[in-house]
Short mmCIF file of C-alpha atoms in Angstrom, two decimals:
data_model
loop_
_atom_site.label_atom_id
_atom_site.label_comp_id
_atom_site.label_asym_id
_atom_site.label_seq_id
_atom_site.Cartn_x
_atom_site.Cartn_y
_atom_site.Cartn_z
CA MET A 1 -39.08 42.85 -105.52
CA THR A 2 -39.85 46.22 -105.64
CA ASP A 3 -37.50 49.08 -106.81
CA SER A 4 -37.49 50.35 -103.10
CA LYS A 5 -36.47 47.08 -101.68
CA ALA A 6 -33.94 46.80 -104.17
CA SER A 7 -31.77 50.06 -103.76
CA ALA A 8 -32.46 50.24 -99.87
CA MET A 9 -28.56 50.65 -99.59
CA TRP A 10 -27.27 50.96 -102.91
CA GLY A 11 -29.26 53.65 -104.54
CA GLY A 12 -30.24 53.17 -108.08
CA ARG A 13 -28.24 50.95 -109.83
CA PHE A 14 -30.14 47.40 -109.32
CA GLU A 15 -33.42 46.62 -110.47
CA ALA A 16 -33.62 43.50 -108.90
CA GLY A 17 -32.23 42.45 -105.45
CA PRO A 18 -30.25 40.14 -104.25
CA ALA A 19 -30.63 35.78 -104.19
CA ALA A 20 -31.35 34.96 -101.27
CA VAL A 21 -28.10 33.10 -100.76
CA MET A 22 -26.15 36.10 -101.84
CA SER A 23 -28.30 37.81 -98.74
CA ARG A 24 -26.73 34.77 -96.59
CA ILE A 25 -23.36 35.56 -97.82
CA ASN A 26 -23.36 39.15 -97.61
CA ALA A 27 -24.68 40.08 -94.78
CA SER A 28 -22.26 39.95 -92.22
CA ILE A 29 -24.64 41.39 -88.83
CA ASP A 30 -24.60 38.17 -86.95
CA PHE A 31 -21.50 38.90 -86.11
CA ASP A 32 -20.38 42.30 -86.11
CA LYS A 33 -23.99 43.54 -83.93
CA ARG A 34 -21.13 43.38 -81.30
CA LEU A 35 -19.59 46.34 -82.99
CA TYR A 36 -22.71 49.03 -82.14
CA ALA A 37 -20.83 51.03 -79.29
CA GLN A 38 -17.84 51.16 -80.99
CA ASP A 39 -19.96 52.32 -84.42
CA ILE A 40 -21.70 54.59 -82.41
CA ARG A 41 -19.25 56.52 -80.85
CA GLY A 42 -17.53 57.11 -84.00
CA SER A 43 -20.84 58.32 -85.60
CA LYS A 44 -21.64 61.19 -82.80
CA ALA A 45 -17.61 62.44 -83.57
CA HIS A 46 -18.01 62.02 -87.04
CA CYS A 47 -21.35 64.29 -86.87
CA ALA A 48 -20.15 66.30 -84.01
CA MET A 49 -17.44 67.36 -86.84
CA LEU A 50 -19.20 68.02 -89.62
CA VAL A 51 -21.01 70.21 -87.61
CA GLU A 52 -18.38 72.20 -86.41
CA THR A 53 -17.28 72.38 -90.16
CA GLY A 54 -20.46 73.81 -91.35
CA VAL A 55 -21.50 70.85 -93.41
CA VAL A 56 -24.14 69.83 -91.24
CA SER A 57 -26.66 72.06 -89.98
CA ARG A 58 -26.55 72.29 -85.70
CA ASP A 59 -29.94 71.53 -85.80
CA ASP A 60 -29.70 68.47 -87.54
CA GLY A 61 -26.42 67.31 -86.04
CA GLN A 62 -28.50 67.75 -82.94
CA ALA A 63 -30.95 66.00 -84.05
CA ILE A 64 -28.60 62.56 -85.12
CA LEU A 65 -26.69 62.87 -81.77
CA ALA A 66 -29.62 62.59 -79.60
CA GLY A 67 -31.03 60.25 -82.09
CA LEU A 68 -28.04 57.55 -82.03
CA ASP A 69 -28.23 57.75 -77.85
CA ARG A 70 -31.56 56.30 -78.65
CA VAL A 71 -30.26 54.00 -80.71
CA LEU A 72 -27.94 52.66 -78.60
CA GLN A 73 -29.77 53.04 -75.57
CA GLU A 74 -32.22 50.60 -77.22
CA ILE A 75 -29.58 48.05 -78.42
CA GLU A 76 -28.22 48.24 -74.52
CA SER A 77 -31.76 47.47 -73.22
CA GLY A 78 -32.60 44.43 -75.84
CA ALA A 79 -35.07 46.53 -77.58
CA PHE A 80 -33.32 47.09 -81.29
CA VAL A 81 -34.24 44.67 -83.99
CA PHE A 82 -31.62 43.65 -85.83
CA ARG A 83 -32.04 42.91 -89.11
CA ALA A 84 -30.65 40.64 -91.65
CA ASP A 85 -31.05 42.62 -94.65
CA LEU A 86 -29.70 45.65 -93.70
CA GLU A 87 -26.38 43.47 -93.83
CA ASP A 88 -24.60 45.56 -91.20
CA ILE A 89 -24.42 47.24 -87.86
CA HIS A 90 -24.05 50.43 -90.07
CA MET A 91 -27.03 50.32 -91.83
CA ASN A 92 -29.18 49.17 -88.80
CA VAL A 93 -28.11 51.74 -86.80
CA GLU A 94 -28.83 54.46 -89.98
CA ALA A 95 -32.11 52.73 -90.41
CA ARG A 96 -33.50 52.86 -87.01
CA LEU A 97 -31.73 56.73 -87.07
CA ALA A 98 -34.12 57.33 -90.17
CA GLU A 99 -37.21 55.88 -88.76
CA LEU A 100 -36.68 57.98 -84.83
CA ILE A 101 -35.16 61.42 -87.23
CA GLY A 102 -36.26 61.06 -90.34
CA ASP A 103 -34.42 62.45 -93.50
CA ALA A 104 -31.58 64.11 -91.19
CA ALA A 105 -30.26 61.18 -90.55
CA GLY A 106 -29.31 60.73 -94.09
CA ARG A 107 -26.98 63.49 -93.74
CA LEU A 108 -24.55 61.65 -90.82
CA HIS A 109 -22.74 59.97 -94.07
CA THR A 110 -21.37 62.69 -95.29
CA ALA A 111 -17.92 62.35 -96.31
CA ARG A 112 -17.90 58.74 -95.15
CA SER A 113 -18.18 55.20 -96.37
CA ARG A 114 -18.54 52.35 -94.87
CA ASN A 115 -15.15 51.38 -95.91
CA ASP A 116 -13.18 53.73 -93.32
CA GLN A 117 -16.60 53.78 -91.19
CA VAL A 118 -15.22 49.79 -90.39
CA ALA A 119 -11.80 50.83 -90.13
CA THR A 120 -12.51 52.60 -87.82
CA ASP A 121 -15.26 50.52 -85.80
CA PHE A 122 -12.76 47.55 -85.38
CA ARG A 123 -9.67 49.43 -84.27
CA LEU A 124 -11.91 51.18 -82.09
CA TRP A 125 -13.00 47.79 -81.10
CA VAL A 126 -9.52 46.05 -80.45
CA ARG A 127 -8.21 48.80 -78.86
CA ASP A 128 -10.65 47.90 -76.35
CA ALA A 129 -10.36 44.20 -76.31
CA ILE A 130 -6.76 44.83 -75.61
CA ASP A 131 -7.43 47.20 -72.39
CA GLY A 132 -9.44 44.58 -71.35
CA LEU A 133 -6.71 41.83 -72.07
CA ASP A 134 -4.13 43.40 -70.18
CA GLY A 135 -6.54 43.80 -67.17
CA MET A 136 -6.22 40.26 -66.75
CA LEU A 137 -3.03 39.39 -67.78
CA LYS A 138 -2.01 41.28 -64.79
CA ALA A 139 -4.09 39.53 -62.78
CA LEU A 140 -2.85 36.34 -63.91
CA GLN A 141 0.45 37.80 -63.18
CA ALA A 142 -0.63 39.00 -59.40
CA ALA A 143 -1.36 35.51 -58.97
CA LEU A 144 1.40 34.02 -60.51
CA LEU A 145 3.51 36.54 -58.04
CA ASP A 146 1.78 35.34 -55.00
CA LYS A 147 2.75 31.59 -55.21
CA ALA A 148 6.14 33.27 -56.35
CA GLU A 149 6.44 34.86 -53.33
CA ALA A 150 5.45 32.17 -51.12
CA HIS A 151 7.88 29.39 -52.54
CA ALA A 152 10.19 30.98 -52.92
CA GLY A 153 12.62 28.77 -51.17
CA THR A 154 11.06 25.41 -51.96
CA VAL A 155 13.00 23.44 -54.16
CA MET A 156 11.84 21.07 -56.81
CA PRO A 157 13.70 19.67 -60.04
CA GLY A 158 14.22 21.66 -63.04
CA PHE A 159 13.71 20.24 -65.87
CA THR A 160 15.62 19.93 -69.70
CA HIS A 161 14.43 17.26 -71.78
CA LEU A 162 11.84 16.60 -69.41
CA GLN A 163 14.45 14.94 -67.29
CA ALA A 164 15.60 16.29 -63.78
CA ALA A 165 18.08 18.96 -64.73
CA GLN A 166 18.97 20.96 -61.61
CA PRO A 167 17.13 21.42 -58.55
CA VAL A 168 15.45 25.03 -58.87
CA THR A 169 12.66 26.30 -56.58
CA PHE A 170 9.10 26.44 -57.56
CA GLY A 171 8.73 29.98 -56.90
CA HIS A 172 11.76 30.47 -59.93
CA HIS A 173 9.37 28.37 -62.08
CA MET A 174 6.09 30.79 -61.60
CA MET A 175 8.39 33.89 -62.07
CA ALA A 176 9.54 32.28 -65.84
CA TYR A 177 5.50 33.20 -66.44
CA VAL A 178 5.70 36.05 -65.06
CA GLU A 179 8.10 37.06 -67.62
CA MET A 180 6.23 35.90 -70.15
CA PHE A 181 3.19 37.09 -69.39
CA GLY A 182 4.81 40.86 -69.20
CA ARG A 183 6.23 39.95 -72.71
CA ASP A 184 2.57 39.18 -73.85
CA ARG A 185 1.43 42.27 -72.19
CA GLY A 186 4.23 44.44 -74.26
CA ARG A 187 3.40 43.32 -77.18
CA LEU A 188 -0.24 44.43 -76.77
CA VAL A 189 0.49 47.45 -75.60
CA ASP A 190 2.91 47.99 -78.82
CA GLY A 191 0.16 46.74 -80.91
CA ARG A 192 -2.28 49.04 -79.42
CA ALA A 193 -0.23 52.16 -79.66
CA ARG A 194 0.49 50.99 -83.87
CA LEU A 195 -3.23 50.88 -84.02
CA ASN A 196 -4.23 53.93 -82.74
CA GLU A 197 -4.69 56.14 -85.98
CA SER A 198 -7.71 57.24 -87.23
CA PRO A 199 -9.17 55.68 -90.44
CA LEU A 200 -12.37 58.04 -90.16
CA GLY A 201 -12.61 60.72 -92.78
CA ALA A 202 -10.37 58.58 -95.43
CA ALA A 203 -14.15 57.49 -97.21
CA ALA A 204 -13.97 54.92 -99.73
CA LEU A 205 -10.71 55.15 -100.72
CA ALA A 206 -9.48 58.30 -101.69
CA GLY A 207 -10.82 61.10 -99.35
CA THR A 208 -13.00 63.56 -99.78
CA SER A 209 -14.35 66.85 -101.39
CA PHE A 210 -15.88 67.93 -97.97
CA PRO A 211 -14.05 70.30 -95.25
CA ILE A 212 -13.78 67.84 -93.08
CA ASP A 213 -11.27 67.79 -89.93
CA ARG A 214 -10.27 64.25 -89.26
CA PHE A 215 -7.88 65.78 -86.59
CA MET A 216 -10.87 66.87 -84.79
CA THR A 217 -12.63 62.85 -85.27
CA ALA A 218 -8.92 60.96 -84.23
CA LYS A 219 -8.54 63.55 -80.91
CA ALA A 220 -12.57 63.11 -80.21
CA LEU A 221 -12.20 58.82 -80.73
CA GLY A 222 -8.51 59.32 -78.45
CA PHE A 223 -6.24 58.40 -81.34
CA ASP A 224 -2.89 60.05 -81.53
CA ARG A 225 -3.75 61.01 -85.05
CA PRO A 226 -5.27 60.01 -88.19
CA CYS A 227 -3.94 57.68 -90.72
CA ALA A 228 -1.78 59.11 -93.29
CA ASN A 229 -2.91 57.75 -96.69
CA SER A 230 -6.32 57.61 -97.48
CA LEU A 231 -5.54 53.97 -99.27
CA ASP A 232 -3.86 52.32 -96.70
CA ALA A 233 -6.95 53.69 -93.92
CA VAL A 234 -9.39 51.70 -95.51
CA SER A 235 -7.13 48.22 -96.52
CA ASP A 236 -5.13 47.67 -93.40
CA ARG A 237 -5.98 45.08 -91.94
CA ASP A 238 -2.06 45.09 -89.89
CA PHE A 239 -3.82 46.37 -86.46
CA ALA A 240 -5.68 42.60 -86.39
CA LEU A 241 -3.30 40.53 -87.45
CA GLU A 242 -0.62 41.95 -84.64
CA PHE A 243 -3.41 41.63 -82.21
CA LEU A 244 -3.86 37.93 -83.38
CA ALA A 245 -0.03 37.38 -83.27
CA ALA A 246 0.52 38.63 -79.86
CA ALA A 247 -3.08 36.60 -79.09
CA ALA A 248 -1.55 33.66 -80.40
CA ILE A 249 1.99 33.88 -78.97
CA CYS A 250 -0.10 34.26 -75.18
CA ALA A 251 -1.82 31.17 -75.77
CA VAL A 252 1.09 29.39 -76.45
CA HIS A 253 2.74 30.25 -73.13
CA LEU A 254 -0.93 29.14 -71.75
CA SER A 255 -0.97 25.89 -72.93
CA ARG A 256 3.01 25.15 -71.51
CA LEU A 257 1.78 26.33 -68.64
CA ALA A 258 -1.05 23.92 -68.76
CA GLU A 259 0.56 21.18 -70.14
CA GLU A 260 3.20 21.59 -66.90
CA LEU A 261 -0.21 21.91 -64.81
CA VAL A 262 -1.40 18.17 -66.33
CA ILE A 263 1.56 16.86 -65.60
CA TRP A 264 2.29 18.07 -62.71
CA THR A 265 -1.33 16.98 -60.93
CA SER A 266 -0.37 13.09 -62.21
CA ALA A 267 -0.43 10.46 -59.76
CA GLN A 268 2.85 9.96 -61.19
CA PHE A 269 4.18 13.62 -60.26
CA ARG A 270 1.83 15.11 -57.82
CA PHE A 271 3.70 18.27 -57.63
CA VAL A 272 0.53 20.56 -56.68
CA ARG A 273 -3.43 19.63 -56.58
CA LEU A 274 -6.13 21.62 -57.79
CA SER A 275 -9.13 22.96 -56.54
CA ASP A 276 -12.62 21.40 -56.90
CA SER A 277 -13.18 24.45 -59.00
CA TYR A 278 -11.51 23.67 -61.83
CA THR A 279 -11.32 19.72 -61.72
CA THR A 280 -13.68 17.21 -62.91
CA GLY A 281 -14.45 13.68 -62.10
CA SER A 282 -15.18 10.61 -64.19
CA SER A 283 -18.28 8.97 -65.02
CA ILE A 284 -17.55 5.51 -64.92
CA MET A 285 -13.96 5.82 -62.18
CA PRO A 286 -14.68 7.53 -58.81
CA GLN A 287 -11.00 8.04 -57.76
CA LYS A 288 -10.41 10.74 -61.29
CA ARG A 289 -9.86 14.46 -60.57
CA ASN A 290 -8.92 15.14 -64.27
CA PRO A 291 -7.46 18.66 -64.91
CA ASP A 292 -10.35 19.84 -67.32
CA ALA A 293 -9.53 23.20 -67.04
CA ALA A 294 -6.06 23.24 -67.93
CA GLU A 295 -6.47 20.59 -70.72
CA LEU A 296 -8.94 22.82 -72.64
CA THR A 297 -6.73 25.63 -71.88
CA ARG A 298 -4.25 23.74 -73.77
CA ALA A 299 -6.49 22.81 -76.70
CA LYS A 300 -7.97 26.33 -77.01
CA ALA A 301 -4.47 27.65 -78.41
CA GLY A 302 -4.75 26.16 -81.20
CA ARG A 303 -8.72 28.15 -82.15
CA VAL A 304 -6.11 31.21 -81.63
CA ILE A 305 -3.43 29.83 -83.84
CA GLY A 306 -5.40 29.21 -86.21
CA ASP A 307 -7.84 32.69 -86.06
CA LEU A 308 -4.27 34.38 -86.82
CA ASN A 309 -3.60 31.95 -89.97
CA ALA A 310 -7.09 32.26 -91.26
CA LEU A 311 -6.66 36.57 -91.37
CA LEU A 312 -3.49 36.04 -92.81
CA ILE A 313 -4.89 34.03 -95.59
CA VAL A 314 -7.81 36.15 -95.79
CA MET A 315 -5.61 39.22 -96.33
CA LYS A 316 -2.66 37.48 -98.32
CA GLY A 317 -3.59 37.99 -102.08
CA LEU A 318 -5.67 41.25 -101.58
CA PRO A 319 -5.04 44.37 -103.58
CA LEU A 320 -5.68 47.57 -102.62
CA THR A 321 -8.09 48.77 -101.68
CA TYR A 322 -11.28 47.24 -100.02
CA SER A 323 -12.56 44.06 -100.44
CA LYS A 324 -15.35 41.82 -99.78
CA ASP A 325 -12.71 39.63 -98.22
CA MET A 326 -12.09 41.81 -95.54
CA GLN A 327 -15.76 41.48 -94.10
CA ASP A 328 -14.10 38.11 -92.45
CA ASP A 329 -11.61 39.99 -90.39
CA LYS A 330 -13.81 40.02 -87.53
CA GLU A 331 -14.36 36.31 -86.75
CA PRO A 332 -11.63 35.28 -86.13
CA VAL A 333 -10.45 38.23 -83.84
CA PHE A 334 -13.54 38.26 -82.61
CA GLU A 335 -12.79 34.34 -81.14
CA ALA A 336 -9.09 34.86 -80.51
CA ALA A 337 -10.35 37.74 -77.82
CA GLU A 338 -12.89 35.76 -76.45
CA THR A 339 -11.50 32.53 -75.89
CA LEU A 340 -8.27 34.17 -74.30
CA GLU A 341 -10.30 35.88 -72.00
CA LEU A 342 -11.36 32.59 -70.99
CA CYS A 343 -8.53 30.48 -70.58
CA LEU A 344 -6.64 33.57 -68.86
CA ALA A 345 -9.70 33.73 -66.34
CA ALA A 346 -9.25 30.00 -65.87
CA MET A 347 -5.54 29.91 -65.82
CA ALA A 348 -5.60 33.03 -62.94
CA GLY A 349 -8.17 30.71 -61.13
CA MET A 350 -5.73 27.39 -60.95
CA ILE A 351 -3.19 28.92 -60.20
CA ARG A 352 -4.60 31.20 -57.03
CA ASP A 353 -6.08 28.25 -55.74
CA MET A 354 -3.35 26.00 -56.90
CA THR A 355 -2.02 23.99 -53.54
CA VAL A 356 1.70 23.26 -53.78
CA GLU A 357 3.02 19.85 -52.34
CA GLU A 358 6.07 20.73 -50.70
CA ALA A 359 7.72 17.16 -49.66
CA THR A 360 6.87 15.81 -52.75
CA LEU A 361 8.30 18.68 -54.57
CA ARG A 362 11.59 17.83 -52.30
CA ALA A 363 11.54 14.45 -52.60
CA ALA A 364 11.80 14.66 -56.77
CA ALA A 365 14.41 17.88 -56.56
CA GLY A 366 16.98 15.38 -55.70
CA ALA A 367 15.94 12.64 -57.60
CA GLY A 368 18.11 11.77 -61.07
CA PHE A 369 21.24 13.03 -59.81
CA THR A 370 20.64 16.76 -60.21
CA THR A 371 23.21 17.81 -57.75
CA ALA A 372 25.37 16.33 -60.87
CA THR A 373 26.47 19.89 -61.73
CA ASP A 374 26.42 20.98 -58.68
CA LEU A 375 29.78 18.53 -58.20
CA ALA A 376 31.41 19.29 -61.43
CA ASP A 377 31.35 23.29 -60.12
CA TRP A 378 33.02 21.80 -56.67
CA LEU A 379 35.87 20.04 -58.89
CA VAL A 380 36.69 23.04 -60.75
CA ARG A 381 36.20 25.77 -57.79
CA VAL A 382 38.27 23.59 -55.24
CA LEU A 383 40.36 21.30 -57.30
CA GLY A 384 40.98 23.98 -59.82
CA MET A 385 39.96 21.11 -62.12
CA PRO A 386 39.42 22.31 -66.44
CA PHE A 387 35.76 21.98 -66.74
CA ARG A 388 35.48 19.29 -69.28
CA GLN A 389 37.58 17.33 -67.05
CA ALA A 390 35.31 17.47 -63.65
CA HIS A 391 32.27 16.85 -65.87
CA HIS A 392 34.24 13.64 -66.99
CA VAL A 393 35.11 12.46 -63.14
CA THR A 394 31.49 13.65 -62.23
CA GLY A 395 29.86 11.76 -64.97
CA ARG A 396 32.00 8.75 -63.24
CA ILE A 397 31.08 9.17 -60.04
CA VAL A 398 27.15 9.07 -61.07
CA LYS A 399 27.58 5.70 -62.85
CA LEU A 400 29.02 4.41 -59.62
CA ALA A 401 26.01 5.75 -58.05
CA GLU A 402 23.48 5.25 -60.50
CA ALA A 403 25.17 1.35 -60.14
CA GLN A 404 24.71 1.59 -56.43
CA GLY A 405 21.20 2.28 -56.34
CA VAL A 406 22.05 5.67 -54.96
CA GLY A 407 21.98 9.08 -54.61
CA ILE A 408 25.31 11.32 -55.24
CA GLU A 409 24.96 12.45 -51.63
CA ASP A 410 24.72 9.02 -50.23
CA LEU A 411 27.71 7.41 -51.59
CA ALA A 412 30.63 7.03 -49.33
CA LEU A 413 33.63 9.56 -49.57
CA ASP A 414 36.29 6.88 -49.92
CA ALA A 415 33.95 5.54 -53.15
CA MET A 416 34.37 9.05 -54.92
CA GLN A 417 37.93 8.93 -53.70
CA ALA A 418 38.69 5.72 -55.79
CA ILE A 419 37.44 8.02 -59.02
CA GLU A 420 38.99 11.61 -58.01
CA SER A 421 41.26 11.78 -54.85
CA GLY A 422 41.26 15.16 -54.40
CA ILE A 423 38.38 14.76 -53.13
CA ASP A 424 37.63 15.48 -49.10
CA ALA A 425 34.46 15.91 -47.25
CA ARG A 426 33.20 19.52 -47.77
CA VAL A 427 31.81 18.23 -51.26
CA PHE A 428 28.54 16.94 -49.55
CA GLU A 429 28.10 20.97 -48.37
CA VAL A 430 27.18 21.31 -52.37
CA LEU A 431 25.51 18.13 -52.96
CA GLY A 432 22.32 18.99 -51.23
CA VAL A 433 18.56 19.91 -52.78
CA ASP A 434 18.67 23.57 -50.72
CA ALA A 435 22.30 24.17 -51.06
CA SER A 436 22.41 23.58 -54.53
CA ALA A 437 19.48 25.86 -55.14
CA ALA A 438 21.11 28.60 -52.75
CA SER A 439 24.52 28.55 -54.80
CA ARG A 440 22.60 30.13 -58.16
CA THR A 441 22.96 33.64 -57.41
CA SER A 442 23.60 34.95 -60.53
CA PHE A 443 21.51 37.30 -61.46
CA GLY A 444 18.14 35.35 -63.15
CA GLY A 445 19.13 32.43 -61.37
CA THR A 446 17.14 30.52 -58.86
CA ALA A 447 18.80 31.24 -55.49
CA PRO A 448 15.43 32.17 -52.85
CA ASP A 449 17.13 35.64 -52.02
CA ASN A 450 16.77 36.19 -55.87
CA VAL A 451 13.32 34.65 -56.38
CA ARG A 452 12.69 37.08 -53.79
CA ALA A 453 13.70 40.15 -55.00
CA ALA A 454 12.31 39.55 -58.61
CA VAL A 455 9.23 39.37 -57.43
CA GLN A 456 9.39 42.44 -55.37
CA ALA A 457 10.87 44.03 -58.81
CA ALA A 458 8.19 42.16 -60.88
CA ARG A 459 5.42 43.36 -58.56
CA GLN A 460 7.03 46.96 -59.52
CA ARG A 461 7.51 46.51 -63.14
CA HIS A 462 4.25 44.72 -63.86
CA LEU A 463 1.28 45.41 -61.32
#
């Protein structure tokens, strides 16, 4: 191997080139090429600053900027040939720039390193990903809000321990996920604010002796300010970890909703029906209608959680500043963002197209003695019983109804009076599922009017 081949990127330090396996393990171009737009954007900002501060001549600066525009056009058109021997996106862009404009290309890397360059590119990419995911979360919330508004008064069983607990409305159930995804958006926005500092100009780790203006490049790239410490600037991956943490929590929320859709579409529940667009059939059982989009969304949460864990493990033992381990920071982030985008799109589609089986929900709302708490509350409110005594009386009445194979509302008045003589006919006013749901008027409760008001408030907050 010739000296020129050996020293293409590392100067004159090495006489021989790397082993083939070293080239394979060292190269990152297969995955970091997706940073091309951010890399060129950062290089253009750096070049403009070098010209403004007199580090690079205006003529060379103009040639560099024109050449970078040409490289960007080639990549976007598919004409650009990525080379693994150039290791990464930074050197691929720089090498092509040199082919286009000659020696002036070599001035672009003045006062920077691949360490601050990649940290800048990566922050820009994560920032763009957050903006895209926020829009997708907003679209999912809009789909949930539409369903919540349409079914603000549709009663269904609310569950604890997956056992029927109290009647709620379907709209109220949908609104719970609106809140969850709102918090997911908040976490992403918070993370975006924290990552919005520019590493560019920190160079390899110690800053530079050239009279650069880091505030100029930060502003040009839409950052709030430069990173305050050059060591931290090139070694920090908190922003990637925070992004992955927010993505993992969001994936868990998606998985919980997906699990409910899987349960609700089963023959044993039949609470909702998913459209043909988000279900599949069976190769052997012609009756099957499988909620595969929901199941895959549920499964993919594990991938996003794994991506977070992978990067935490990469970072946990690294001393300051940059180590090559950190080259493995991008693939988990890229995969998590891509996976989350796919799941958000699938979930929004499922919710939009979903048919709510109102009659089935209503029938299920009263099963399992779900108005027992309403009876206990009535005993407290009307008869003045201490709640613990009311709880005991209600339990005896439920036991009687269960023995007779009827609901509480179907028990004869005299049967209830045999257990508690103070009960009168007014009790039947609270034993229906509609009355139960409508009575939950406390803030955040399931009463239909509450739900309608919550929908309007959420539209203002989130959309």
